[in-house]
Structures are given as structure tokens and as C-alpha cells.
Amino acid sequence: MRYLLLCLFCLMPGLASALVFDEHSRSLPLGQAIYVFEDVRGDASIDDVASPALQGSFRLHDKPVLNAGYSRSVFWLRLDLEYQPQEAQGARNWLLELSYPPLDHIELYLSDAEGRFQLAQRTGDALPFDSRQIKQNNYLFELNLQPEQVQRLYLRLESQGSIQAPLTLWAPNAYLEDQPGRIYVLGIIYGVLLVMLVYNLFIFLSVRDTSYLYYILYIASFGLYQVSVNGAGIEYFWPNSPWWANAATPFLIGSAALFGCQFARSFLHTSEHSPWVDRGLMLLMGGGALVMILALTISYATALRLATYLALGFTVLIFSAGILAWLRGMRVARYFIFAWTAFLAGGIVNTLMVLGYLPNVFLTMYASQIGSALEVGLLSLALADRINAMKEERTRILQDAGRKLEALNQELADSNRFKDEFLATVTHELRTPMNGVIGSLELMQTVKMDVELEQYQKTAAASARDMMRMVNDILALTELQAGKLYPRRETFSLRGLFDGLRAQYAPRAEDKGLTFTLELDDSLPDTLEGDAAKLAQALGYLLDNAIKFTNEGRVTLQVGPGGHIGNNLPLSVLVSDTGIGFELSDSHLYQRFHQLDGSMTRKYGGLGIGLAICRHLVDLLGGALEHESVPGVGSRFRLDVPLTLPPQQPASAMARPLRRTGTVLQRQAQQCTVLIVEDNAINQLVTRGMLLKLGYRVRTADNGAEALELLRQESVDAVLLDCQMPVMDGFATCRALRALPGCADVPVLAITAHSHSGDRERCLAAGMSDYLAKPVKFDELRVLLHDWVLCRPASASIIPDSV
């Protein structure tokens, strides 16, 4: 019943002269409990106002919030409070909140012990922020109320701007609990503004579209205006500058109008389709600049009134510009209209509240902030839509050029691919006739020749080897660039590898009068795991260049450890010489077909691809290649490649040989028949000649089908099988051969022109026993047949290796 009486009292303030409440009250709106006296001249003192003569001039306010609009009068508010706790308690503190930060001057008067009213607190945004009793953006006054006593207080309000007085009495705990809601709302609004500002700033820095720049300046101006009118400006940014706290509001309104109009002109292209609207926007821009100047030079009241009317005109004209642009078919204008509709609605509501036509409640107080947050988000969508429209237009313009460029790029890619395929095909096809040339020259060594003919044979053999080396280099380069090579992991002898390099290159160095030195660190283990073939090939190119470009002095090959971590053993190899040296940057040195001297009169020959292949091989092995050189002094190349120590294997595994080697011959060559499967007549003739020189009986077949037919009729001791043949290639032939009765264990030795690709693994996977690359050399063929044919009994059952 008591609460019902309290509610009736609040609705009908004439029933009592004091607002009665108890300890359970949390917040009480005071708009309809205050008495208001308008001091038109503004010269009344507290004694005059509190005197009985003027008490009759106070009128009970009948609205939730006092809203006097723009007024030069001083307003006195009288409020009577009576604290009647339901349970016996002492005095209690309450908070009186006036939630309108733009007020210039506020004075609170309380009665003393003698009943006279004294100034208790003076504040306002015309004073420094430290003048506030409680440091908040709204004005808070602490009241100590005695129970069962009516306490009267007076508030004096004076401002050059709009006078609003949303008063609320709070219990301290209720006020603290209510603050997060307000903070969240303002945080969301300011967060949207800040995020959109940063987002559009990054877009401007990316696309350099001036529309984004004007929009960024507009967001910054309007955001700072919101900060100013909400009291956050004087609280955080300019607490000791009361003059700027007042001047900032009209100044920032003018700035927002200036940049907002320019943004609309740039975004909607009003000069192209709406000249009169464009002139109106330019006029408003001038008005905005004028308000900015007046805000700093004339009175705050005049500047603020001009800024308010400017804001109304700005929102109406901007909205009209968007409507006209939409009617003229601009797609981006739709988001623009939606955005300014939200802003216009919020701005009109807030302006009508400031002018006194709408009550001051939470929605009307923050209407412009809410509308501006929606407007900023929608305008960002409009800018994004504009970028999409520009992209579509640019795509249409560049579509034909893009198709032509794509066709040209495809032609270029096809040209490069055809070139690499041509080089690979040519080098592969050259191997077949070169096999016949080199094989015939090696066969010539087995017959008696006079001195002159022997010299011719040696010259031809050396030239054939040089030719074959260039063919191998070109094939290696094309396969490296095509990504057809990959590193292998196999166990090898480190000292055997470098002894082989010394045996190969030391005679060439000595023929030129050079000293060839191999320095191998004794601490290095001999057995390692890695790709020995590619490592030897890379070092071969370095040694070949060192010997080629050195006329006197020495060539040194130094091998040492690059460190030792667990089972990893980085190997460091230095190839140094005392040759001519060079001056060339890294970017040119390892280019293919690039030479220090590319003229027709150059002294040193070669294709200019050795270092390019070396760099590719080192990269394939996961190593590094560095160089240093001084012209006239010499060069030094350092190759670092990671190797590993082989895992410990059981004795039985270590004793298993890769081939069926032995020191005791089980058979003689004359007892063995070898089948040659080769489609090329020259290669077939050369290989047959080598086998006959070695003493073997020979059978021949021109393709895989003939070979299978022959094997069905008679048995052989070994098969030399070419991988590339018509009718049936070597891989299919081997698989079919293994299925024949009695052929499961016959040694099948592959012969192919691909020496660098993965044919070795393909051969072994197809069931072949071993691998021999063209050109077939007499000694290599002899050793291979010795291991696989002669060193095994005729009835031995040997399963081909798959390693």
C-alpha cells in the first residue's frame, strides 16, 4: 500500500510538497517533482530566490525532463526530498545526477544549520573538469539526507546553448550497476565509428580514391562532435580547456558539414548529373567553413545556433542528392540513401530535442549517435559497392586485353615447353647414333692398327666423348628444370668417390702442366649415405671449369666436415684454382648459356651451362653453393651438402652384395648365350660386336614380341634389353618375360638412353636385374656380364634385386 501511495505521489505532485522515498528506492526521475523559476534577467541571487516573495514564482514542472531549448534566461530548480526509511537507520548518501554535459554553469545550493542556503557546488563545462565533485561526464552531486526530514535544494542553470535538465536521484549502488549499460551503448557507437575510420583509412591507402579521404575526415569530425556533446571530450581530451569544450561543438559540426558535402559530391558525381544540387553542396561547404571560423571568433551561443541550422540544411540536402542520384540510375546511391535516412532520422530527433520540441530521454539524447553509427556502417557498404562497380567496369574494359595477354602467355609457355621438349628429345635421339659411334670406336681398339690409324681412332674417341658429355649436360639441364630428378639415398664410399674424381681430372690437369691436389680430412668416415652420383656430377662441373680457366699453377680439391650433429654429417668441399678469375654478380654467374666471353673469338669453349646445372644439383641435394673470385688471382667455390651416417646393419645384411659378384668363375663366356633386344640396327650391330669380342654366343631380336617368341623356343643365359622400342617397350617385355617358364631368374640387363631420369628405378621395379646407360662402353659391359653371368652356375636360381 505504501508503494502505491508513492506512485500516486509521483504522478500527482500537487498532493505533497516533498518527494518521499525509502531505503529500497534505487532511482527516482525528478522531472515532475521539481519546481522551476525562470529568471529572465538572470540577476537573482540565492537569497532572492529562497525568499518568501519569490516562492510563488516557482511552478511545478509537469514533464519528465525540463527542456527549455536555446534560452538566455537563468533557470532555478527547487527540489524537496524526504527520506523516510522503513527501518530505523541513520543518515544516508544519495546521488543527484544531471545528465546533460553541454550545460555551461551549474550551481547547487543546500541549507546550513541555520536554515540559510549556501553554495555547495559549482560546475559546468565552462569550468575545468576538476571542478566536478565526482569525475563523470554527467554531473553528479552527493547528498547526505537525514531520515524523516525534508531537505530542500536549489539548482541554478545557465548556458549559452540549449538548456536541458534530466534529473535523477540514485542510490549509489544502483547508479554503479546502471553505468555498464550506458558505457556499452556508447562503446558500441564509438567503436563502430573508430572501426569504420580505420577500415576506410586502409582502403584509401590501398586504392587512393579521394572519396575515402573525404569520408574519413567526415567520420573523424562527426565522431569528435559526438565525443564533445557526450562529455567525453572534456573528461579525457581537453579537461583543462573550458573554452575549447564549448567551441569544439560548433567547430566540429561545421567540419562535418564541410567534409560530408565534399564526400557526397565526390561519391555521387553531382557535378555530372545534378549541377544545382552540386552548387547547393558547395554553398553548404562554404557555410561549414564559415561556422568553423565563427566558432573560434564569436560567441558560443551564436556559433552553436548557426551550426544547428547548418546541420539541418546539411542532412536535408545530402538526402536529396542521394534521391536524385538514385533516380538517375546510380547503383551506389541506394546504400547512400539508406545511410543518410538513418542519420537524418537520428539528427532530426536530436535537433528537435535540443530545440525543446521533444522530451530528453535516452533515445532522443543518443538518437544522433545511434543514427550516425548506422550511417557510417551503411556508407562503408556504399563505398564497398562503389569499388565493386568500378571493378566490374574495369573488368569489362580490360577483358579483351586480358584475353589477348593470356593467349600471349600461353604461347610463351608453350614455346618454352616445346623448347625444353625439343632439347630433351634431341639429346635423347643423339644418344642412339652416339652409342654406335662410341661403341664402334671402342671395338676398333680390339683390332691391330698402325700408329697413324690408332691416332685417328683416339682423336675420334675423344671427340665422341666430348660430344656425349655435352649431350648429357643438356639433358641433365632440361630434366632438372622440368623437376624430373630427385635425390637418392644410398650408401657410398667417400674416399672412393673422391679417388674417382682425382683419377678422372688429375690427368687432364697434368696435360696442361697444372698441379692437381686432393686434400681429404682423415677424420671423415668413409661410409656415408647420400646421392653420390649427383654430388660427383656437381663437383665435376666445378673441376672442369677450374682446369679449363687455369693456364698455370694448381687446382685444389679440399674435403672436410662442415659439422657433426647426431647422424648428420654436413660435408664441405672447396674447389680452388689459380686461374683467370672473374667479376660477375651471383645473378648472372649461374644463368644457363651465359659465358664470361660470349663473342665469336672467345678463347674458352663450352655451352655455358655447367654452373647452372651445378647450382640446380646442389639445390636438389639441399646444399649451398658459394663462390669468391679475384681477377688474375683465381677462384674458389665452396659446396656444402648434407650427408648422413648409415645405420648399423646386421652382418647378414652387410654381406649381401648388390650384384652377384665373385672371384671364381663358374662358367666361360663361350658357354653362355646372350639375347640382344634392340630396335636400332646400328646399336644392335655394335653391341653384338662387343659380345662376340668377349666370346659370348649372341642372339638378336628387333622388338619385345620377337624376343618373347624366341625365348619360348630356346633358353638364354642373359638378356640385354633396350627400354624404348616399338611394338612392345622394354618394361612390358620384362614383365612378360618373367612370366615365361624358366625365365623368372634369367638376368635381364636394361639399356636405355635416359641416364639422368628415374628409369633406373622403373627398370628395377619392372623386374630387370641391373641397369646400363647408353652409350654402352666395352669395359662396363664386360664387368656387368662378368658379375651377372659368368660368376654364377648355370643352374643357379637367382632372384633379381629390387634395390
PDB file of C-alpha atoms in Angstrom, residues 234-413:
ATOM      1  CA  ILE A 234      36.249  17.407 -21.566  1.00  0.00           C
ATOM      2  CA  GLU A 235      36.714  14.291 -19.444  1.00  0.00           C
ATOM      3  CA  TYR A 236      39.519  12.690 -21.472  1.00  0.00           C
ATOM      4  CA  PHE A 237      40.825  15.021 -24.197  1.00  0.00           C
ATOM      5  CA  TRP A 238      40.638  18.661 -23.052  1.00  0.00           C
ATOM      6  CA  PRO A 239      39.838  18.655 -19.302  1.00  0.00           C
ATOM      7  CA  ASN A 240      41.629  21.968 -18.689  1.00  0.00           C
ATOM      8  CA  SER A 241      40.296  23.879 -21.688  1.00  0.00           C
ATOM      9  CA  PRO A 242      36.715  25.010 -20.993  1.00  0.00           C
ATOM     10  CA  TRP A 243      36.793  27.471 -23.896  1.00  0.00           C
ATOM     11  CA  TRP A 244      37.531  24.717 -26.391  1.00  0.00           C
ATOM     12  CA  ALA A 245      34.970  22.450 -24.715  1.00  0.00           C
ATOM     13  CA  ASN A 246      32.315  24.945 -25.860  1.00  0.00           C
ATOM     14  CA  ALA A 247      33.879  25.993 -29.174  1.00  0.00           C
ATOM     15  CA  ALA A 248      34.547  22.398 -30.268  1.00  0.00           C
ATOM     16  CA  THR A 249      30.859  21.611 -30.739  1.00  0.00           C
ATOM     17  CA  PRO A 250      30.027  24.185 -33.472  1.00  0.00           C
ATOM     18  CA  PHE A 251      33.523  23.861 -34.936  1.00  0.00           C
ATOM     19  CA  LEU A 252      33.165  20.100 -35.413  1.00  0.00           C
ATOM     20  CA  ILE A 253      29.618  20.453 -36.793  1.00  0.00           C
ATOM     21  CA  GLY A 254      30.986  22.836 -39.425  1.00  0.00           C
ATOM     22  CA  SER A 255      33.860  20.469 -40.162  1.00  0.00           C
ATOM     23  CA  ALA A 256      31.492  17.509 -40.545  1.00  0.00           C
ATOM     24  CA  ALA A 257      29.286  19.520 -42.926  1.00  0.00           C
ATOM     25  CA  LEU A 258      32.316  20.639 -44.962  1.00  0.00           C
ATOM     26  CA  PHE A 259      33.784  17.174 -45.491  1.00  0.00           C
ATOM     27  CA  GLY A 260      30.394  15.449 -45.692  1.00  0.00           C
ATOM     28  CA  CYS A 261      29.326  17.674 -48.585  1.00  0.00           C
ATOM     29  CA  GLN A 262      32.609  17.145 -50.394  1.00  0.00           C
ATOM     30  CA  PHE A 263      32.263  13.394 -49.882  1.00  0.00           C
ATOM     31  CA  ALA A 264      28.752  13.467 -51.372  1.00  0.00           C
ATOM     32  CA  ARG A 265      29.979  15.483 -54.386  1.00  0.00           C
ATOM     33  CA  SER A 266      32.843  13.034 -54.993  1.00  0.00           C
ATOM     34  CA  PHE A 267      30.874   9.886 -54.307  1.00  0.00           C
ATOM     35  CA  LEU A 268      27.698  10.768 -56.249  1.00  0.00           C
ATOM     36  CA  HIS A 269      29.390  12.802 -59.013  1.00  0.00           C
ATOM     37  CA  THR A 270      26.765  15.512 -58.557  1.00  0.00           C
ATOM     38  CA  SER A 271      28.571  17.884 -60.902  1.00  0.00           C
ATOM     39  CA  GLU A 272      27.810  15.483 -63.775  1.00  0.00           C
ATOM     40  CA  HIS A 273      24.097  14.804 -63.293  1.00  0.00           C
ATOM     41  CA  SER A 274      22.783  17.423 -60.789  1.00  0.00           C
ATOM     42  CA  PRO A 275      24.525  20.808 -61.213  1.00  0.00           C
ATOM     43  CA  TRP A 276      22.087  22.664 -58.945  1.00  0.00           C
ATOM     44  CA  VAL A 277      22.482  20.129 -56.164  1.00  0.00           C
ATOM     45  CA  ASP A 278      26.231  20.361 -56.638  1.00  0.00           C
ATOM     46  CA  ARG A 279      26.091  24.135 -56.232  1.00  0.00           C
ATOM     47  CA  GLY A 280      23.969  23.724 -53.105  1.00  0.00           C
ATOM     48  CA  LEU A 281      26.544  21.339 -51.629  1.00  0.00           C
ATOM     49  CA  MET A 282      29.322  23.776 -52.433  1.00  0.00           C
ATOM     50  CA  LEU A 283      27.313  26.528 -50.716  1.00  0.00           C
ATOM     51  CA  LEU A 284      26.931  24.322 -47.640  1.00  0.00           C
ATOM     52  CA  MET A 285      30.656  23.648 -47.734  1.00  0.00           C
ATOM     53  CA  GLY A 286      31.218  27.379 -47.571  1.00  0.00           C
ATOM     54  CA  GLY A 287      28.747  27.551 -44.689  1.00  0.00           C
ATOM     55  CA  GLY A 288      30.621  24.797 -42.886  1.00  0.00           C
ATOM     56  CA  ALA A 289      33.937  26.601 -43.280  1.00  0.00           C
ATOM     57  CA  LEU A 290      32.297  29.827 -42.058  1.00  0.00           C
ATOM     58  CA  VAL A 291      30.874  28.121 -38.966  1.00  0.00           C
ATOM     59  CA  MET A 292      34.305  26.702 -38.184  1.00  0.00           C
ATOM     60  CA  ILE A 293      35.799  30.199 -38.296  1.00  0.00           C
ATOM     61  CA  LEU A 294      32.942  31.767 -36.298  1.00  0.00           C
ATOM     62  CA  ALA A 295      33.194  29.039 -33.631  1.00  0.00           C
ATOM     63  CA  LEU A 296      36.693  30.327 -32.874  1.00  0.00           C
ATOM     64  CA  THR A 297      35.909  34.039 -33.087  1.00  0.00           C
ATOM     65  CA  ILE A 298      32.387  34.883 -31.905  1.00  0.00           C
ATOM     66  CA  SER A 299      30.201  33.876 -29.004  1.00  0.00           C
ATOM     67  CA  TYR A 300      29.451  30.244 -28.407  1.00  0.00           C
ATOM     68  CA  ALA A 301      25.672  30.831 -28.420  1.00  0.00           C
ATOM     69  CA  THR A 302      25.627  32.413 -31.896  1.00  0.00           C
ATOM     70  CA  ALA A 303      28.031  29.876 -33.390  1.00  0.00           C
ATOM     71  CA  LEU A 304      26.060  26.971 -31.939  1.00  0.00           C
ATOM     72  CA  ARG A 305      22.752  28.252 -33.346  1.00  0.00           C
ATOM     73  CA  LEU A 306      24.290  28.692 -36.794  1.00  0.00           C
ATOM     74  CA  ALA A 307      25.826  25.192 -36.550  1.00  0.00           C
ATOM     75  CA  THR A 308      22.437  23.708 -35.655  1.00  0.00           C
ATOM     76  CA  TYR A 309      20.706  25.267 -38.657  1.00  0.00           C
ATOM     77  CA  LEU A 310      23.651  24.215 -40.839  1.00  0.00           C
ATOM     78  CA  ALA A 311      23.246  20.622 -39.648  1.00  0.00           C
ATOM     79  CA  LEU A 312      19.542  20.624 -40.547  1.00  0.00           C
ATOM     80  CA  GLY A 313      20.205  22.009 -44.018  1.00  0.00           C
ATOM     81  CA  PHE A 314      23.106  19.611 -44.493  1.00  0.00           C
ATOM     82  CA  THR A 315      21.096  16.462 -43.731  1.00  0.00           C
ATOM     83  CA  VAL A 316      18.169  17.535 -45.962  1.00  0.00           C
ATOM     84  CA  LEU A 317      20.349  18.472 -48.960  1.00  0.00           C
ATOM     85  CA  ILE A 318      22.522  15.364 -48.676  1.00  0.00           C
ATOM     86  CA  PHE A 319      19.445  13.166 -48.601  1.00  0.00           C
ATOM     87  CA  SER A 320      18.027  14.980 -51.652  1.00  0.00           C
ATOM     88  CA  ALA A 321      21.300  14.488 -53.537  1.00  0.00           C
ATOM     89  CA  GLY A 322      21.104  10.748 -52.880  1.00  0.00           C
ATOM     90  CA  ILE A 323      17.496  10.565 -54.102  1.00  0.00           C
ATOM     91  CA  LEU A 324      18.352  12.376 -57.355  1.00  0.00           C
ATOM     92  CA  ALA A 325      21.382  10.154 -57.950  1.00  0.00           C
ATOM     93  CA  TRP A 326      19.241   7.049 -57.441  1.00  0.00           C
ATOM     94  CA  LEU A 327      16.614   8.341 -59.856  1.00  0.00           C
ATOM     95  CA  ARG A 328      19.348   8.874 -62.457  1.00  0.00           C
ATOM     96  CA  GLY A 329      20.355   5.213 -62.277  1.00  0.00           C
ATOM     97  CA  MET A 330      23.405   5.258 -59.984  1.00  0.00           C
ATOM     98  CA  ARG A 331      23.558   1.850 -58.315  1.00  0.00           C
ATOM     99  CA  VAL A 332      25.698   3.023 -55.394  1.00  0.00           C
ATOM    100  CA  ALA A 333      23.128   5.666 -54.432  1.00  0.00           C
ATOM    101  CA  ARG A 334      20.843   3.095 -52.790  1.00  0.00           C
ATOM    102  CA  TYR A 335      23.211   2.442 -49.869  1.00  0.00           C
ATOM    103  CA  PHE A 336      23.856   6.161 -49.701  1.00  0.00           C
ATOM    104  CA  ILE A 337      20.139   6.841 -49.262  1.00  0.00           C
ATOM    105  CA  PHE A 338      19.705   4.152 -46.618  1.00  0.00           C
ATOM    106  CA  ALA A 339      22.678   5.547 -44.713  1.00  0.00           C
ATOM    107  CA  TRP A 340      21.521   9.132 -44.751  1.00  0.00           C
ATOM    108  CA  THR A 341      17.975   8.094 -43.927  1.00  0.00           C
ATOM    109  CA  ALA A 342      19.251   6.614 -40.671  1.00  0.00           C
ATOM    110  CA  PHE A 343      21.394   9.668 -39.996  1.00  0.00           C
ATOM    111  CA  LEU A 344      18.624  12.103 -40.966  1.00  0.00           C
ATOM    112  CA  ALA A 345      16.158  10.418 -38.647  1.00  0.00           C
ATOM    113  CA  GLY A 346      18.607  10.463 -35.746  1.00  0.00           C
ATOM    114  CA  GLY A 347      19.691  14.033 -36.446  1.00  0.00           C
ATOM    115  CA  ILE A 348      16.135  15.343 -36.678  1.00  0.00           C
ATOM    116  CA  VAL A 349      15.136  13.630 -33.442  1.00  0.00           C
ATOM    117  CA  ASN A 350      18.178  15.017 -31.626  1.00  0.00           C
ATOM    118  CA  THR A 351      17.733  18.511 -33.052  1.00  0.00           C
ATOM    119  CA  LEU A 352      14.063  18.640 -32.079  1.00  0.00           C
ATOM    120  CA  MET A 353      15.075  17.538 -28.599  1.00  0.00           C
ATOM    121  CA  VAL A 354      17.684  20.312 -28.411  1.00  0.00           C
ATOM    122  CA  LEU A 355      15.157  22.895 -29.626  1.00  0.00           C
ATOM    123  CA  GLY A 356      12.724  21.762 -26.954  1.00  0.00           C
ATOM    124  CA  TYR A 357      10.111  20.078 -29.115  1.00  0.00           C
ATOM    125  CA  LEU A 358      10.851  16.535 -27.921  1.00  0.00           C
ATOM    126  CA  PRO A 359      11.493  15.275 -24.395  1.00  0.00           C
ATOM    127  CA  ASN A 360      15.037  14.497 -23.244  1.00  0.00           C
ATOM    128  CA  VAL A 361      15.068  10.730 -22.831  1.00  0.00           C
ATOM    129  CA  PHE A 362      17.741   8.131 -23.562  1.00  0.00           C
ATOM    130  CA  LEU A 363      16.567   7.566 -27.151  1.00  0.00           C
ATOM    131  CA  THR A 364      16.343  11.264 -28.082  1.00  0.00           C
ATOM    132  CA  MET A 365      19.577  12.068 -26.230  1.00  0.00           C
ATOM    133  CA  TYR A 366      21.557   9.459 -28.172  1.00  0.00           C
ATOM    134  CA  ALA A 367      19.477   9.484 -31.388  1.00  0.00           C
ATOM    135  CA  SER A 368      22.148  11.231 -33.445  1.00  0.00           C
ATOM    136  CA  GLN A 369      24.863   8.868 -32.164  1.00  0.00           C
ATOM    137  CA  ILE A 370      22.805   5.786 -32.991  1.00  0.00           C
ATOM    138  CA  GLY A 371      21.849   7.177 -36.390  1.00  0.00           C
ATOM    139  CA  SER A 372      25.442   8.145 -37.140  1.00  0.00           C
ATOM    140  CA  ALA A 373      26.688   4.652 -36.262  1.00  0.00           C
ATOM    141  CA  LEU A 374      24.156   3.131 -38.661  1.00  0.00           C
ATOM    142  CA  GLU A 375      25.013   5.745 -41.275  1.00  0.00           C
ATOM    143  CA  VAL A 376      28.745   5.094 -41.063  1.00  0.00           C
ATOM    144  CA  GLY A 377      28.267   1.359 -41.473  1.00  0.00           C
ATOM    145  CA  LEU A 378      25.905   1.744 -44.428  1.00  0.00           C
ATOM    146  CA  LEU A 379      28.167   4.307 -46.112  1.00  0.00           C
ATOM    147  CA  SER A 380      31.047   1.862 -45.815  1.00  0.00           C
ATOM    148  CA  LEU A 381      28.847  -0.661 -47.637  1.00  0.00           C
ATOM    149  CA  ALA A 382      28.148   2.026 -50.228  1.00  0.00           C
ATOM    150  CA  LEU A 383      31.868   2.607 -50.728  1.00  0.00           C
ATOM    151  CA  ALA A 384      32.463  -1.121 -50.988  1.00  0.00           C
ATOM    152  CA  ASP A 385      29.657  -1.373 -53.544  1.00  0.00           C
ATOM    153  CA  ARG A 386      31.249   1.514 -55.444  1.00  0.00           C
ATOM    154  CA  ILE A 387      34.551  -0.343 -55.540  1.00  0.00           C
ATOM    155  CA  ASN A 388      32.741  -3.419 -56.839  1.00  0.00           C
ATOM    156  CA  ALA A 389      31.074  -1.353 -59.536  1.00  0.00           C
ATOM    157  CA  MET A 390      34.414   0.169 -60.512  1.00  0.00           C
ATOM    158  CA  LYS A 391      35.979  -3.293 -60.599  1.00  0.00           C
ATOM    159  CA  GLU A 392      33.212  -4.582 -62.842  1.00  0.00           C
ATOM    160  CA  GLU A 393      33.662  -1.643 -65.192  1.00  0.00           C
ATOM    161  CA  ARG A 394      37.419  -2.098 -65.212  1.00  0.00           C
ATOM    162  CA  THR A 395      36.952  -5.813 -65.810  1.00  0.00           C
ATOM    163  CA  ARG A 396      34.774  -5.111 -68.823  1.00  0.00           C
ATOM    164  CA  ILE A 397      37.308  -2.642 -70.195  1.00  0.00           C
ATOM    165  CA  LEU A 398      40.294  -4.918 -69.656  1.00  0.00           C
ATOM    166  CA  GLN A 399      38.572  -8.157 -70.599  1.00  0.00           C
ATOM    167  CA  ASP A 400      39.705  -8.159 -74.213  1.00  0.00           C
ATOM    168  CA  ALA A 401      43.224  -7.123 -73.279  1.00  0.00           C
ATOM    169  CA  GLY A 402      43.286  -9.853 -70.625  1.00  0.00           C
ATOM    170  CA  ARG A 403      42.271 -12.500 -73.131  1.00  0.00           C
ATOM    171  CA  LYS A 404      44.959 -11.354 -75.541  1.00  0.00           C
ATOM    172  CA  LEU A 405      47.560 -11.311 -72.776  1.00  0.00           C
ATOM    173  CA  GLU A 406      46.503 -14.770 -71.672  1.00  0.00           C
ATOM    174  CA  ALA A 407      46.863 -16.036 -75.221  1.00  0.00           C
ATOM    175  CA  LEU A 408      50.329 -14.500 -75.482  1.00  0.00           C
ATOM    176  CA  ASN A 409      51.345 -16.004 -72.144  1.00  0.00           C
ATOM    177  CA  GLN A 410      50.072 -19.386 -73.264  1.00  0.00           C
ATOM    178  CA  GLU A 411      52.045 -19.094 -76.468  1.00  0.00           C
ATOM    179  CA  LEU A 412      55.136 -18.174 -74.485  1.00  0.00           C
ATOM    180  CA  ALA A 413      54.629 -21.074 -72.069  1.00  0.00           C
TER     181      ALA A 413
END
